[in-house]
C-alpha positions as a printed Julia matrix, in Angstrom:
191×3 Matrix{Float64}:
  -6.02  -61.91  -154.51
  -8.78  -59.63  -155.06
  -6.88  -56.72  -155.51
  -7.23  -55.6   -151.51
  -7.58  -58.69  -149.75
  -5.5   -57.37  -147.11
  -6.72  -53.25  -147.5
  -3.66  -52.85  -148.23
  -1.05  -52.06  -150.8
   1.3   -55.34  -151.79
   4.37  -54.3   -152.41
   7.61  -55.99  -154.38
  10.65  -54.54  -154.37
   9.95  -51.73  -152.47
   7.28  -51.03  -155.09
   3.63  -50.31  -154.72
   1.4   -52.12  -157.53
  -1.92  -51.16  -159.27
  -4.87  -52.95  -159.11
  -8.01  -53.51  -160.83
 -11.13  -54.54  -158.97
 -14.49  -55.86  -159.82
 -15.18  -58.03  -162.82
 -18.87  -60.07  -163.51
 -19.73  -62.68  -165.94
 -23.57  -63.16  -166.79
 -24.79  -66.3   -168.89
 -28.13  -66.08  -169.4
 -30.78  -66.75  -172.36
 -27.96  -68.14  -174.43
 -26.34  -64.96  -174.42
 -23.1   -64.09  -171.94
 -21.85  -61.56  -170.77
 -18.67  -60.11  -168.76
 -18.26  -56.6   -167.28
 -15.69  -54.71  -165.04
 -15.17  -51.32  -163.5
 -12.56  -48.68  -164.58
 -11.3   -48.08  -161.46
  -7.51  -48.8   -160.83
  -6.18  -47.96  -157.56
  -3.14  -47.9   -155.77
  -3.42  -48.4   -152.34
  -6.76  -46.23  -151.4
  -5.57  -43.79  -154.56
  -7.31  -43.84  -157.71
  -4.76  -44.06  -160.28
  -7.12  -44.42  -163.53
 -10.73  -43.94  -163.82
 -11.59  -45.59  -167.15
  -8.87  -48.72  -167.4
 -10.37  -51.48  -169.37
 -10.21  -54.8   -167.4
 -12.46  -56.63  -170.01
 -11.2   -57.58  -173.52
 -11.29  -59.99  -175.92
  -8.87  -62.47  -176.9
  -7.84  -65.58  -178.81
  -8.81  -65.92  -182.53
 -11.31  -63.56  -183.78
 -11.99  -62.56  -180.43
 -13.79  -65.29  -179.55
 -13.24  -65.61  -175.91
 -13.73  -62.28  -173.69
 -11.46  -62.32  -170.43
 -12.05  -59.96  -167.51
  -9.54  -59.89  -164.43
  -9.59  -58.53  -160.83
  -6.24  -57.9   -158.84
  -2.57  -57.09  -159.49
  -2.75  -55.2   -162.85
   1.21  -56.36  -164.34
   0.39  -59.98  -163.57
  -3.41  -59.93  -165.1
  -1.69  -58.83  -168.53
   1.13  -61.67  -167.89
  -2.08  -63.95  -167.53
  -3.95  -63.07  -170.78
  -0.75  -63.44  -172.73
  -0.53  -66.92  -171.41
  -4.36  -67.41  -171.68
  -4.13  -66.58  -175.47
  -0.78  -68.54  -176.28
  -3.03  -72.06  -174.79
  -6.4   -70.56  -176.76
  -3.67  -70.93  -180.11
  -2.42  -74.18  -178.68
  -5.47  -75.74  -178.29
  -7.35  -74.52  -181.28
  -9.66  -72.05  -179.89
 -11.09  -74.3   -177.32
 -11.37  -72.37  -173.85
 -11.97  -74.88  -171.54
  -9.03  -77.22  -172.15
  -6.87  -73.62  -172.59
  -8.34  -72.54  -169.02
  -7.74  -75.99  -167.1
  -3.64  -76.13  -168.86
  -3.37  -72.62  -167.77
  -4.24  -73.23  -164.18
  -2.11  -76.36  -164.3
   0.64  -73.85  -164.91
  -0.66  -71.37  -162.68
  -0.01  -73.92  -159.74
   2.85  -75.18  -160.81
   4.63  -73.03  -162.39
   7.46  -70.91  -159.23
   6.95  -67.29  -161.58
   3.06  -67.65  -162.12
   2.13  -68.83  -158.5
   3.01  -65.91  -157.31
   0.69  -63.53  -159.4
  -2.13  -61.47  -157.75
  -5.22  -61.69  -159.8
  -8.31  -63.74  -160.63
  -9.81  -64.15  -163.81
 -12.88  -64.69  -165.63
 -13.39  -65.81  -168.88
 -16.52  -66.54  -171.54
 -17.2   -68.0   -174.81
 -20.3   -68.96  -176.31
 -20.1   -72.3   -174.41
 -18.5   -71.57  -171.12
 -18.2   -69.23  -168.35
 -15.12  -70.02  -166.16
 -13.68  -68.34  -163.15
  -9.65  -69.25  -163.1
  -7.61  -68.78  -159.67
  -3.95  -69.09  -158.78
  -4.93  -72.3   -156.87
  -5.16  -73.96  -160.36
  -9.08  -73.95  -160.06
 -11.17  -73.85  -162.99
 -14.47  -73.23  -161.77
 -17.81  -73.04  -163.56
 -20.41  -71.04  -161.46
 -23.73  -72.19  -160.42
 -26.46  -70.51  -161.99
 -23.62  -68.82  -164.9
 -23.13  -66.21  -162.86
 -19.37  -64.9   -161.21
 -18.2   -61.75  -159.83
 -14.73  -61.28  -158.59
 -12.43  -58.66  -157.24
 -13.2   -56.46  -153.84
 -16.83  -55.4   -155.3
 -17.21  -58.77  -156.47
 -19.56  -60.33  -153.71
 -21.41  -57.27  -154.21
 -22.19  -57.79  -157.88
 -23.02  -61.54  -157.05
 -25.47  -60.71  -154.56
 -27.43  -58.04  -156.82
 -26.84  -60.49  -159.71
 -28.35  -63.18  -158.18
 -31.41  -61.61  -157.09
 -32.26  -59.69  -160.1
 -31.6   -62.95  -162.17
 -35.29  -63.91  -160.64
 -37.08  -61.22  -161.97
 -34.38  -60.54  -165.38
 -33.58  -62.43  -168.66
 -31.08  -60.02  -170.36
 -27.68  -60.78  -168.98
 -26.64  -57.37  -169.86
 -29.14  -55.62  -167.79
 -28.36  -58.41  -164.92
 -24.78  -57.43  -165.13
 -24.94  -53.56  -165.78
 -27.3   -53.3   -163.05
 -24.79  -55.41  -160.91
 -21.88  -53.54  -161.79
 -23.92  -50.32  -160.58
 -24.97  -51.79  -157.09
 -21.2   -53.0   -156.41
 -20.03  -48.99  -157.5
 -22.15  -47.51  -155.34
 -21.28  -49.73  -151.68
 -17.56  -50.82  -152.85
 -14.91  -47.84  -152.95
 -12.61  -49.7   -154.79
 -15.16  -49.76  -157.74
 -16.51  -46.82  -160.24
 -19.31  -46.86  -162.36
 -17.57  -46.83  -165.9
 -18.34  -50.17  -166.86
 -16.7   -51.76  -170.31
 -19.24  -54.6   -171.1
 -18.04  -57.53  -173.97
 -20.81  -60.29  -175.01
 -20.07  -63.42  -176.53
């Protein structure tokens, strides 16, 4: 799910598909945070240097989504991510726990290939094709095959940093340097 769970290339259809890899979300001193990588490979190919894994969406841009994993099926999940933010009214929580429901459910969606996580000025979530909605301990997530990586260096800089940008810039450059599957050209959104 991480984008190379498996080292390996998934394949559908005789087809090879792109992923994206690692994605972290920093809440800290009422500010929050979510970076990712630009790195899309394909297989142990680097495909794209500088994709942008991190946007915003909903109204206004209110909510800031990041995803690790199968490129094709992260877009399918922030066009269904933004169709419950309008549903809902803007409100990210109730928009992240319906879209898991339908995540799980759902015969297309359960089989997408990515992991998500998503911020607004209330909530960090991390949203899985189990149908979990999970808020992190300590509001801070990393996902994608650098992901444990950027928790680790997260988590230990969060004792001696405030700024959740630094936290998460300087995460994002500790999982670049150990994981191959991650480059340095971080896209950073704050909420």
């Amino acid at each position: 799910m991480d984008g190379h769970s498996d080292q390996s290339s998934r394949h559908w259809h005789g087809l090879t598909t792109w992923h994206g890899t690692t994605i972290i979300g920093v809440k800290r001193g009422g500010k929050t945070v979510v970076a990712g990588d630009g790195q899309v490979s394909m297989g142990n190919t680097v495909m794209k240097p500088n994709a942008r894994k991190v946007r915003r969406i909903g109204e206004g841009g209110k909510v800031v989504a990041g995803f690790a994993g199968a490129t094709a099926d992260a877009f399918t999940l922030f066009e269904r991510l933004e169709k419950k933010l309008e549903q809902y009214r803007g409100q990210l929580l109730r928009a992240a726990v319906e879209l898991a429901k339908d995540w799980r459910t759902d015969k297309y969606l359960r089989n997408l290939e990515a992991l998500m996580i998503v911020a607004d000025d209330e909530s960090l979530l991390v949203l899985t094709g189990n149908g979990d909605v999970l808020e992190p301990e300590g509001g801070i997530a990393a996902i994608g095959s650098g992901g444990n990586y950027a928790l680790s260096a997260a988590r230990a800089l969060s004792d001696y940093e405030e700024d959740a940008e630094v936290i998460a810039r300087k995460a994002m450059a500790v999982a670049a340097e150990v994981c191959v599957f991650t480059n340095d050209n971080v896209t950073l959104e704050e909420v």
